[in-house]
Coordinates of N, CA and C in Angstrom, one line a residue:
M1 N 0.8 -1.2 0.0 CA 0.0 0.0 0.0 C 0.9 1.3 0.0
L2 N 2.0 1.2 0.7 CA 2.9 2.3 0.8 C 3.6 2.6 -0.5
K3 N 3.4 1.7 -1.5 CA 4.1 1.8 -2.8 C 3.3 2.7 -3.7
D4 N 2.0 3.0 -3.3 CA 1.1 3.8 -4.2 C 1.4 5.3 -3.9
Y5 N 1.0 6.1 -4.9 CA 1.1 7.6 -4.7 C 0.1 8.0 -3.6
P6 N 0.4 8.9 -2.7 CA 1.7 9.7 -2.6 C 2.8 9.0 -1.8
Y7 N 2.5 7.8 -1.3 CA 3.4 7.1 -0.4 C 4.7 6.8 -1.2
A8 N 4.7 6.6 -2.5 CA 5.9 6.3 -3.2 C 6.9 7.4 -3.2
L9 N 6.4 8.6 -2.9 CA 7.3 9.8 -2.8 C 8.0 9.9 -1.5
L10 N 7.6 9.1 -0.5 CA 8.2 9.2 0.8 C 9.5 8.4 0.8
Q11 N 10.5 8.9 1.6 CA 11.7 8.2 1.8 C 11.9 7.8 3.3
F12 N 12.5 6.7 3.5 CA 12.7 6.1 4.8 C 14.1 5.9 5.1
Y13 N 14.6 6.4 6.3 CA 16.0 6.2 6.6 C 16.1 5.8 8.1
A14 N 17.1 5.1 8.4 CA 17.3 4.6 9.8 C 18.3 5.5 10.5
T15 N 17.9 5.8 11.8 CA 18.8 6.7 12.6 C 20.0 5.9 13.1
G16 N 20.9 6.5 13.6 CA 22.0 5.8 14.4 C 21.5 5.3 15.7
P17 N 22.3 4.5 16.4 CA 21.9 4.0 17.7 C 21.8 5.1 18.7
Y18 N 20.9 5.0 19.6 CA 20.8 5.9 20.8 C 20.2 5.2 22.0
A19 N 20.4 5.7 23.2 CA 20.0 5.0 24.4 C 18.4 4.9 24.4
C20 N 18.0 3.7 24.7 CA 16.5 3.5 24.7 C 15.9 4.2 25.9
S21 N 14.7 4.9 25.6 CA 14.1 5.6 26.7 C 13.3 4.8 27.6
Y22 N 13.0 3.5 27.3 CA 12.1 2.7 28.1 C 12.8 1.5 28.7
L23 N 13.8 0.9 28.1 CA 14.4 -0.3 28.7 C 15.9 0.1 28.9
P24 N 16.3 0.1 30.2 CA 17.6 0.5 30.6 C 18.7 -0.4 30.0
E25 N 19.8 0.2 29.7 CA 21.0 -0.6 29.1 C 20.7 -1.2 27.8
R26 N 19.7 -0.7 27.1 CA 19.5 -1.1 25.7 C 19.7 0.1 24.7
M27 N 20.1 -0.2 23.5 CA 20.2 0.8 22.5 C 19.1 0.6 21.5
A28 N 18.6 1.8 21.0 CA 17.5 1.8 20.1 C 17.9 2.5 18.7
R29 N 17.1 2.2 17.7 CA 17.1 2.9 16.5 C 15.7 3.1 16.0
S30 N 15.5 4.1 15.1 CA 14.2 4.4 14.6 C 14.3 4.5 13.1
Q31 N 13.2 4.1 12.4 CA 13.0 4.4 11.0 C 12.2 5.6 10.8
V32 N 12.7 6.6 10.1 CA 12.0 7.9 9.9 C 11.5 8.1 8.5
A33 N 10.2 8.6 8.5 CA 9.6 8.9 7.2 C 9.7 10.3 6.8
T34 N 10.2 10.6 5.6 CA 10.3 12.0 5.1 C 9.9 12.1 3.7
P35 N 9.6 13.3 3.1 CA 9.7 14.6 3.8 C 8.4 14.9 4.5
G36 N 8.5 15.7 5.6 CA 7.4 15.9 6.5 C 6.2 16.6 5.8
H37 N 6.5 17.4 4.8 CA 5.4 18.2 4.2 C 4.4 17.3 3.4
L38 N 4.9 16.1 3.1 CA 4.0 15.2 2.3 C 3.1 14.3 3.3
I39 N 3.4 14.4 4.6 CA 2.7 13.5 5.5 C 1.6 14.3 6.1
D40 N 0.5 14.3 5.4 CA -0.8 14.9 5.8 C -1.6 13.9 6.6
T41 N -2.8 14.2 6.9 CA -3.7 13.3 7.7 C -3.9 11.9 7.0
P42 N -4.3 11.9 5.7 CA -4.5 10.6 5.0 C -3.2 9.7 5.0
V43 N -2.1 10.4 4.7 CA -0.8 9.7 4.6 C -0.4 9.2 6.0
Y44 N -0.5 10.1 6.9 CA -0.1 9.7 8.3 C -1.0 8.6 8.8
S45 N -2.3 8.6 8.5 CA -3.2 7.5 8.9 C -2.7 6.2 8.4
E46 N -2.2 6.1 7.2 CA -1.7 4.9 6.6 C -0.4 4.5 7.3
L47 N 0.4 5.5 7.6 CA 1.7 5.2 8.3 C 1.4 4.6 9.7
V48 N 0.4 5.2 10.5 CA 0.1 4.7 11.8 C -0.4 3.3 11.7
H49 N -1.2 3.0 10.6 CA -1.7 1.6 10.4 C -0.5 0.7 10.3
N50 N 0.6 1.2 9.8 CA 1.8 0.4 9.6 C 2.9 0.5 10.7
G51 N 2.4 1.0 11.8 CA 3.2 1.0 13.0 C 4.0 2.3 13.3
F52 N 3.8 3.3 12.6 CA 4.5 4.6 12.8 C 3.8 5.4 13.9
R53 N 4.5 6.4 14.3 CA 4.0 7.4 15.3 C 4.7 8.7 15.1
R54 N 4.3 9.7 15.7 CA 5.0 11.0 15.5 C 5.3 11.7 16.8
S55 N 6.4 12.5 16.7 CA 6.8 13.4 17.8 C 7.0 14.7 17.1
G56 N 6.1 15.7 17.3 CA 6.1 16.9 16.5 C 5.9 16.6 15.0
V57 N 6.8 17.0 14.2 CA 6.8 16.7 12.7 C 7.7 15.5 12.4
F58 N 8.2 14.8 13.4 CA 9.1 13.7 13.2 C 8.2 12.4 13.3
T59 N 8.1 11.7 12.1 CA 7.3 10.5 12.0 C 8.2 9.3 12.0
Y60 N 8.0 8.4 12.9 CA 9.0 7.3 13.1 C 8.3 6.0 13.5
R61 N 9.1 4.9 13.5 CA 8.7 3.7 14.1 C 10.0 3.0 14.6
P62 N 9.9 2.2 15.6 CA 11.1 1.5 16.1 C 11.7 0.6 15.0
Y63 N 13.0 0.6 15.0 CA 13.8 -0.1 14.0 C 15.0 -0.6 14.6
C64 N 14.9 -1.2 15.7 CA 16.1 -1.7 16.5 C 16.7 -3.0 15.8
D65 N 18.0 -3.1 16.0 CA 18.7 -4.2 15.3 C 18.3 -5.6 15.8
T66 N 18.1 -5.8 17.1 CA 17.8 -7.1 17.7 C 16.5 -7.1 18.6
C67 N 16.0 -6.0 18.9 CA 14.9 -5.9 19.9 C 13.6 -5.6 19.1
R68 N 12.5 -6.3 19.5 CA 11.2 -6.1 19.0 C 10.2 -5.9 20.1
A69 N 10.6 -5.2 21.2 CA 9.8 -5.0 22.3 C 8.6 -4.1 22.1
C70 N 8.8 -3.1 21.2 CA 7.8 -2.1 21.0 C 6.7 -2.6 20.1
I71 N 5.5 -2.8 20.7 CA 4.3 -3.3 20.0 C 3.3 -2.2 19.7
P72 N 3.0 -1.8 18.5 CA 1.9 -0.8 18.3 C 0.6 -1.4 18.8
V73 N -0.2 -0.6 19.5 CA -1.4 -1.2 20.0 C -2.6 -0.2 19.7
R74 N -3.8 -0.7 19.7 CA -5.0 0.1 19.5 C -6.2 -0.6 20.1
I75 N -7.2 0.2 20.5 CA -8.4 -0.3 21.1 C -9.5 -0.4 20.0
P76 N -10.1 -1.6 19.7 CA -11.2 -1.7 18.8 C -12.4 -1.2 19.5
V77 N -12.9 0.0 19.2 CA -13.9 0.7 20.0 C -15.2 0.0 20.2
S78 N -15.7 -0.6 19.1 CA -17.0 -1.3 19.2 C -17.0 -2.4 20.1
R79 N -15.9 -3.1 20.4 CA -15.8 -4.2 21.3 C -15.3 -3.9 22.7
F80 N -14.9 -2.7 22.9 CA -14.4 -2.3 24.3 C -15.5 -2.1 25.3
Q81 N -15.3 -2.7 26.5 CA -16.2 -2.5 27.6 C -15.3 -2.2 28.8
A82 N -15.6 -1.1 29.5 CA -14.8 -0.7 30.7 C -15.1 -1.7 31.8
D83 N -14.0 -2.1 32.5 CA -14.1 -3.0 33.6 C -14.6 -2.2 34.9
R84 N -14.7 -2.9 36.0 CA -15.3 -2.2 37.2 C -14.4 -1.1 37.6
S85 N -13.1 -1.3 37.6 CA -12.2 -0.2 38.1 C -12.3 1.0 37.1
Q86 N -12.4 0.8 35.8 CA -12.5 1.8 34.9 C -13.8 2.6 35.0
R87 N -14.9 1.9 35.3 CA -16.2 2.5 35.5 C -16.1 3.4 36.8
R88 N -15.4 3.0 37.8 CA -15.3 3.8 39.0 C -14.5 5.1 38.6
C89 N -13.5 4.9 37.8 CA -12.7 6.1 37.3 C -13.6 7.1 36.6
Q90 N -14.5 6.5 35.7 CA -15.4 7.4 34.9 C -16.3 8.2 35.9
R91 N -16.8 7.5 36.9 CA -17.7 8.2 37.8 C -17.0 9.3 38.6
A92 N -15.7 9.0 39.0 CA -14.9 9.9 39.8 C -14.6 11.2 39.1
N93 N -14.6 11.1 37.7 CA -14.2 12.3 36.9 C -15.3 12.8 36.0
Q94 N -16.5 12.4 36.2 CA -17.6 12.7 35.3 C -17.9 14.2 35.3
E95 N -17.5 14.9 36.4 CA -17.9 16.3 36.4 C -16.9 17.2 35.7
L96 N -15.8 16.6 35.3 CA -14.8 17.4 34.5 C -15.4 17.9 33.2
L97 N -15.1 19.1 32.9 CA -15.5 19.7 31.6 C -14.4 19.7 30.6
A98 N -14.7 19.1 29.4 CA -13.7 19.0 28.4 C -14.0 20.1 27.3
S99 N -13.0 20.7 26.8 CA -13.1 21.7 25.8 C -11.9 21.7 24.9
E100 N -12.1 21.9 23.6 CA -11.0 22.0 22.7 C -10.4 23.3 22.7
R101 N -9.0 23.4 22.6 CA -8.3 24.6 22.6 C -7.4 24.6 21.3
P102 N -7.0 25.8 20.9 CA -6.1 25.9 19.7 C -4.8 25.2 19.9
L103 N -4.3 24.7 18.8 CA -2.9 24.1 18.8 C -1.9 25.2 18.9
A104 N -1.8 25.8 20.1 CA -0.9 27.0 20.3 C -0.4 27.0 21.7
F105 N 0.7 27.7 21.9 CA 1.3 27.7 23.3 C 0.4 28.3 24.3
S106 N 0.2 27.6 25.4 CA -0.5 28.1 26.6 C 0.4 28.0 27.8
E107 N 0.7 29.1 28.5 CA 1.5 29.1 29.7 C 0.9 28.2 30.7
E108 N -0.4 28.2 30.8 CA -1.0 27.3 31.8 C -0.8 25.9 31.5
H109 N -1.0 25.5 30.3 CA -0.7 24.1 29.9 C 0.7 23.7 30.1
Y110 N 1.7 24.6 29.7 CA 3.1 24.3 29.9 C 3.4 24.1 31.4
A111 N 2.9 25.0 32.3 CA 3.1 24.8 33.7 C 2.6 23.5 34.2
L112 N 1.5 23.0 33.8 CA 1.0 21.7 34.2 C 1.9 20.6 33.6
Y113 N 2.3 20.7 32.4 CA 3.2 19.8 31.8 C 4.5 19.7 32.6
K114 N 5.1 20.8 33.0 CA 6.3 20.8 33.8 C 6.1 20.0 35.1
R115 N 5.0 20.3 35.8 CA 4.7 19.6 37.0 C 4.5 18.1 36.8
Y116 N 3.9 17.8 35.8 CA 3.7 16.3 35.5 C 5.0 15.6 35.2
Q117 N 5.8 16.3 34.4 CA 7.1 15.7 34.1 C 8.0 15.6 35.3
A118 N 8.0 16.6 36.2 CA 8.8 16.6 37.4 C 8.4 15.5 38.3
S119 N 7.1 15.1 38.3 CA 6.6 14.1 39.2 C 6.8 12.7 38.6
R120 N 6.5 12.5 37.3 CA 6.5 11.2 36.7 C 7.7 10.8 36.0
H121 N 8.5 11.8 35.5 CA 9.6 11.4 34.7 C 10.9 12.2 35.1
A122 N 11.0 12.5 36.3 CA 12.2 13.2 36.8 C 13.5 12.5 36.4
G123 N 14.4 13.3 35.9 CA 15.7 12.7 35.5 C 15.7 12.1 34.1
G124 N 14.6 12.1 33.5 CA 14.5 11.5 32.1 C 14.8 12.5 31.0
G125 N 15.0 13.8 31.4 CA 15.3 14.8 30.3 C 14.0 15.6 30.0
M126 N 12.9 15.0 29.9 CA 11.7 15.8 29.6 C 11.2 16.7 30.7
D127 N 11.7 16.4 31.9 CA 11.3 17.3 33.0 C 12.1 18.6 32.9
Q128 N 13.0 18.7 32.0 CA 13.8 19.9 31.8 C 13.4 20.6 30.5
D129 N 12.4 20.2 29.8 CA 12.0 20.7 28.5 C 11.7 22.2 28.7
S130 N 12.3 23.0 27.7 CA 12.0 24.4 27.7 C 10.7 24.6 26.9
R131 N 10.3 25.9 26.9 CA 9.0 26.2 26.2 C 9.2 25.8 24.7
E132 N 10.3 26.0 24.1 CA 10.6 25.6 22.7 C 10.5 24.1 22.5
Q133 N 11.1 23.4 23.4 CA 11.1 21.9 23.3 C 9.7 21.4 23.5
Y134 N 9.0 21.9 24.4 CA 7.6 21.6 24.6 C 6.7 21.8 23.3
A135 N 6.9 23.0 22.7 CA 6.2 23.3 21.5 C 6.6 22.4 20.4
H136 N 7.9 22.1 20.2 CA 8.3 21.2 19.2 C 7.7 19.8 19.3
F137 N 7.6 19.4 20.6 CA 7.1 18.0 20.9 C 5.6 17.9 20.6
L138 N 4.8 18.9 21.1 CA 3.3 18.7 21.1 C 2.6 19.7 20.2
L139 N 3.2 20.8 19.8 CA 2.4 21.8 19.1 C 2.7 21.9 17.7
Q140 N 3.7 21.2 17.2 CA 4.1 21.2 15.8 C 3.5 20.0 15.1
S141 N 2.7 20.2 14.1 CA 2.0 19.0 13.5 C 1.6 19.4 12.0
N142 N 1.8 18.4 11.2 CA 1.3 18.5 9.8 C 0.0 17.8 9.5
V143 N -0.6 17.3 10.6 CA -1.8 16.5 10.5 C -2.9 17.2 11.3
E144 N -4.2 16.7 11.3 CA -5.2 17.3 12.0 C -5.1 16.9 13.5
T145 N -4.8 17.9 14.4 CA -4.5 17.6 15.8 C -5.4 18.5 16.6
R146 N -5.9 17.9 17.7 CA -6.7 18.6 18.7 C -6.0 18.6 20.0
V147 N -6.2 19.7 20.7 CA -5.8 19.9 22.1 C -7.1 20.0 22.9
V148 N -7.3 19.0 23.9 CA -8.5 19.0 24.7 C -8.0 19.2 26.1
E149 N -8.6 20.2 26.8 CA -8.3 20.4 28.2 C -9.5 20.0 29.1
F150 N -9.2 19.6 30.3 CA -10.2 19.2 31.2 C -10.1 20.0 32.5
R151 N -11.3 20.6 32.9 CA -11.3 21.5 34.0 C -12.3 21.1 35.0
D152 N -12.0 21.4 36.3 CA -12.9 21.1 37.4 C -13.8 22.3 37.8
P153 N -15.1 22.2 37.4 CA -15.9 23.4 37.7 C -16.1 23.6 39.2
S154 N -15.9 22.6 40.0 CA -16.1 22.7 41.5 C -14.9 23.3 42.1
R155 N -13.8 23.5 41.4 CA -12.6 24.2 41.9 C -12.2 25.4 41.0
R156 N -13.3 26.2 40.8 CA -13.1 27.4 40.0 C -12.5 27.2 38.6
G157 N -12.8 26.1 38.0 CA -12.3 25.8 36.7 C -10.9 25.4 36.6
S158 N -10.3 24.9 37.7 CA -8.9 24.5 37.7 C -8.6 23.5 36.6
L159 N -7.5 23.7 36.0 CA -7.0 22.8 34.9 C -6.5 21.5 35.5
R160 N -7.1 20.4 35.1 CA -6.7 19.1 35.6 C -5.9 18.2 34.6
M161 N -6.2 18.3 33.3 CA -5.6 17.4 32.4 C -5.6 18.0 31.0
V162 N -4.6 17.7 30.2 CA -4.6 18.1 28.8 C -4.3 16.8 27.9
C163 N -5.1 16.6 26.9 CA -4.8 15.5 25.9 C -4.6 16.1 24.6
V164 N -3.5 15.7 23.9 CA -3.2 16.0 22.5 C -3.5 14.8 21.7
I165 N -4.4 15.0 20.7 CA -5.0 13.9 19.9 C -4.9 14.1 18.5
D166 N -4.4 13.2 17.7 CA -4.4 13.2 16.2 C -5.7 12.6 15.7
C167 N -6.3 13.2 14.7 CA -7.4 12.7 14.0 C -7.0 11.9 12.8
L168 N -7.3 10.6 12.7 CA -6.9 9.8 11.6 C -8.2 9.4 10.8
T169 N -8.0 8.8 9.6 CA -9.1 8.4 8.8 C -9.9 7.2 9.4
D170 N -9.2 6.4 10.3 CA -9.9 5.3 10.9 C -9.9 5.3 12.4
G171 N -9.7 6.5 13.0 CA -9.7 6.6 14.4 C -9.0 7.8 14.9
L172 N -8.7 7.8 16.2 CA -7.9 8.8 16.9 C -6.6 8.2 17.4
S173 N -5.6 9.0 17.4 CA -4.3 8.6 17.9 C -4.0 9.4 19.1
S174 N -3.8 8.8 20.3 CA -3.5 9.5 21.5 C -2.0 9.9 21.5
V175 N -1.7 11.1 21.3 CA -0.3 11.6 21.1 C 0.3 11.7 22.5
Y176 N -0.3 12.4 23.4 CA 0.3 12.6 24.8 C -0.8 13.2 25.7
T177 N -0.8 12.7 26.9 CA -1.7 13.2 28.0 C -0.8 13.6 29.2
F178 N -1.1 14.7 29.8 CA -0.5 15.1 31.0 C -1.5 15.7 32.0
F179 N -1.3 15.5 33.3 CA -2.4 15.9 34.2 C -1.7 16.3 35.6
D180 N -2.6 16.7 36.4 CA -2.2 17.2 37.8 C -1.6 16.0 38.6
P181 N -0.4 16.0 38.9 CA 0.2 14.8 39.5 C -0.3 14.7 41.0
E182 N -0.8 15.7 41.6 CA -1.3 15.6 42.9 C -2.6 14.9 43.0
L183 N -3.3 14.6 41.9 CA -4.6 14.0 41.9 C -4.5 12.6 41.3
D184 N -3.4 11.9 41.6 CA -3.1 10.6 41.0 C -4.2 9.6 41.4
R185 N -4.8 9.8 42.6 CA -5.8 8.9 43.1 C -7.1 8.8 42.2
L186 N -7.3 9.9 41.4 CA -8.4 10.0 40.5 C -8.3 9.2 39.2
G187 N -7.1 8.7 38.9 CA -6.9 7.9 37.7 C -7.1 8.8 36.4
L188 N -6.6 10.0 36.4 CA -6.8 10.9 35.3 C -6.3 10.3 34.0
G189 N -5.2 9.6 34.0 CA -4.6 9.1 32.8 C -5.6 8.0 32.2
T190 N -6.1 7.2 33.0 CA -7.1 6.2 32.6 C -8.4 6.9 32.1
Y191 N -8.8 7.9 32.8 CA -10.0 8.6 32.3 C -9.8 9.3 30.9
G192 N -8.6 9.8 30.7 CA -8.3 10.4 29.4 C -8.4 9.4 28.3
V193 N -8.0 8.1 28.5 CA -8.2 7.1 27.5 C -9.6 6.7 27.3
L194 N -10.4 6.6 28.4 CA -11.8 6.3 28.3 C -12.6 7.4 27.6
W195 N -12.2 8.6 27.9 CA -12.8 9.8 27.2 C -12.6 9.7 25.7
Q196 N -11.4 9.3 25.3 CA -11.0 9.3 23.9 C -11.8 8.1 23.2
V197 N -11.9 7.0 23.9 CA -12.7 5.8 23.4 C -14.1 6.3 23.1
E198 N -14.7 7.0 24.1 CA -16.1 7.5 23.9 C -16.2 8.5 22.7
T199 N -15.2 9.3 22.6 CA -15.2 10.3 21.5 C -15.1 9.5 20.1
C200 N -14.3 8.5 20.1 CA -14.3 7.7 18.9 C -15.7 7.1 18.6
R201 N -16.4 6.6 19.6 CA -17.7 6.1 19.4 C -18.7 7.2 18.8
Q202 N -18.6 8.4 19.4 CA -19.5 9.4 19.0 C -19.2 9.9 17.5
L203 N -17.9 9.7 17.1 CA -17.5 10.1 15.8 C -17.6 9.0 14.8
G204 N -18.0 7.8 15.2 CA -18.1 6.6 14.4 C -16.8 6.1 13.9
L205 N -15.7 6.3 14.7 CA -14.4 5.8 14.3 C -14.1 4.5 15.0
P206 N -13.5 3.6 14.3 CA -13.3 2.2 14.8 C -12.2 2.0 15.8
Y207 N -11.2 2.9 15.8 CA -10.0 2.6 16.6 C -9.5 3.8 17.4
L208 N -9.0 3.5 18.6 CA -8.1 4.4 19.3 C -6.7 3.9 19.4
Y209 N -5.8 4.5 18.7 CA -4.4 4.1 18.7 C -3.7 4.7 19.9
L210 N -3.0 3.8 20.6 CA -2.3 4.2 21.9 C -0.8 4.2 21.8
G211 N -0.3 4.2 20.6 CA 1.2 4.2 20.5 C 1.8 2.8 20.7
Y212 N 2.9 2.7 21.5 CA 3.6 1.4 21.7 C 3.4 0.9 23.1
W213 N 3.2 -0.4 23.2 CA 3.2 -1.1 24.4 C 4.5 -1.9 24.5
I214 N 5.1 -1.9 25.7 CA 6.4 -2.6 25.9 C 6.2 -3.4 27.2
R215 N 6.3 -4.7 27.1 CA 5.9 -5.6 28.2 C 6.7 -5.3 29.5
D216 N 8.0 -5.0 29.3 CA 8.9 -4.8 30.5 C 9.1 -3.3 30.9
S217 N 8.2 -2.5 30.4 CA 8.3 -1.1 30.7 C 7.1 -0.7 31.6
R218 N 7.4 -0.3 32.9 CA 6.3 0.0 33.8 C 5.5 1.2 33.3
K219 N 6.2 2.1 32.6 CA 5.5 3.3 32.0 C 4.4 2.9 31.1
M220 N 4.6 1.8 30.4 CA 3.6 1.3 29.4 C 2.6 0.3 29.9
S221 N 2.7 -0.1 31.2 CA 1.9 -1.2 31.7 C 0.4 -0.9 31.7
Y222 N 0.0 0.4 31.8 CA -1.4 0.8 31.9 C -2.2 0.4 30.6
K223 N -1.5 0.3 29.5 CA -2.2 0.0 28.2 C -2.7 -1.4 28.2
A224 N -2.1 -2.3 28.9 CA -2.5 -3.7 29.0 C -3.8 -3.9 29.8
R225 N -4.3 -2.8 30.5 CA -5.5 -2.9 31.2 C -6.8 -2.6 30.4
F226 N -6.6 -2.3 29.1 CA -7.7 -2.0 28.3 C -8.0 -3.2 27.4
H227 N -9.2 -3.8 27.5 CA -9.5 -5.0 26.8 C -10.8 -4.9 26.0
P228 N -10.8 -5.4 24.7 CA -9.7 -6.1 24.1 C -8.7 -5.0 23.6
L229 N -7.5 -5.5 23.4 CA -6.4 -4.6 22.9 C -5.8 -5.3 21.7
E230 N -5.7 -4.6 20.6 CA -5.0 -5.2 19.4 C -3.6 -4.7 19.3
G231 N -2.7 -5.6 18.8 CA -1.3 -5.3 18.6 C -0.9 -5.6 17.2
R232 N 0.1 -4.8 16.7 CA 0.6 -5.1 15.3 C 1.8 -6.0 15.5
V233 N 1.7 -7.3 15.2 CA 2.7 -8.3 15.5 C 3.0 -9.0 14.1
G234 N 4.3 -9.0 13.7 CA 4.6 -9.6 12.5 C 4.0 -9.0 11.3
G235 N 3.7 -7.7 11.4 CA 3.1 -6.9 10.3 C 1.6 -7.0 10.2
L236 N 1.0 -7.6 11.1 CA -0.5 -7.8 11.1 C -1.1 -7.4 12.4
W237 N -2.3 -6.8 12.3 CA -3.0 -6.4 13.6 C -3.8 -7.6 14.0
R238 N -3.8 -7.9 15.3 CA -4.6 -9.0 15.9 C -4.8 -8.7 17.3
E239 N -5.8 -9.4 17.9 CA -6.1 -9.2 19.3 C -5.0 -9.8 20.2
L240 N -4.5 -9.1 21.2 CA -3.5 -9.7 22.0 C -4.2 -10.5 23.1
T241 N -3.6 -11.6 23.5 CA -4.1 -12.5 24.5 C -3.2 -12.4 25.7
R242 N -3.7 -13.1 26.8 CA -2.9 -13.1 28.0 C -1.5 -13.7 27.8
R243 N -1.4 -14.7 26.9 CA -0.1 -15.3 26.5 C 0.8 -14.3 25.9
D244 N 0.2 -13.4 25.0 CA 1.0 -12.4 24.4 C 1.6 -11.4 25.4
F245 N 0.7 -11.0 26.4 CA 1.2 -10.1 27.4 C 2.3 -10.7 28.3
A246 N 2.3 -12.0 28.3 CA 3.4 -12.7 29.1 C 4.6 -12.9 28.3
E247 N 4.5 -13.1 26.9 CA 5.6 -13.5 26.1 C 6.2 -12.5 25.2
L248 N 5.4 -11.5 24.7 CA 5.9 -10.6 23.7 C 7.1 -9.8 24.2
S249 N 8.1 -9.7 23.4 CA 9.3 -8.9 23.8 C 10.1 -8.7 22.6

């Protein structure tokens, strides 16, 4: 499929080795799709279907020499049913008000992002992101991208969470979510995924793409709690089983 126009105009190159962000003491490489100006929403949708993801205008997929730990995953919306814990999470956050904001810099969003990174990813580099690095990561896009903020009306409209979401031809792609780290008990990250699943339903879109799941990465473990979950394994999408969660690496 990627051989057809305009995909035939894309070029793919492999990066040099770099330290893996998820598995300590491992080296990683990526395959990058260029040129960026050709990667609009339809083209990017096809790339996501083939395991790619983006960071800003940088479209990539894992391309490591010996490791296959990164599994692209997505939720098939029509078959998803929230479990008891997830339903509790929905009830706990049902008063939050969601509204779409422009894909533009917000000092309030950036302050929340810094607090989230300092709490969740201290020492990983992202907790030191400047305004420019933040903007390059989340606010630069060649595809249709939405920024959705969640506020608590009972606390004078306090900002609780921000979700950055790409709109694809067959679903939504969850780019990044950050939230108030002091409210971890409310399960805001889980609620963000559940909200995006429901948005897919309302829009008649079949999939919510969650990026990569890595069995041995604690940062990625939350994705395995959404069932059913499909993974792209061996170039094909299929439902992941308990055995897959135990064995894939």
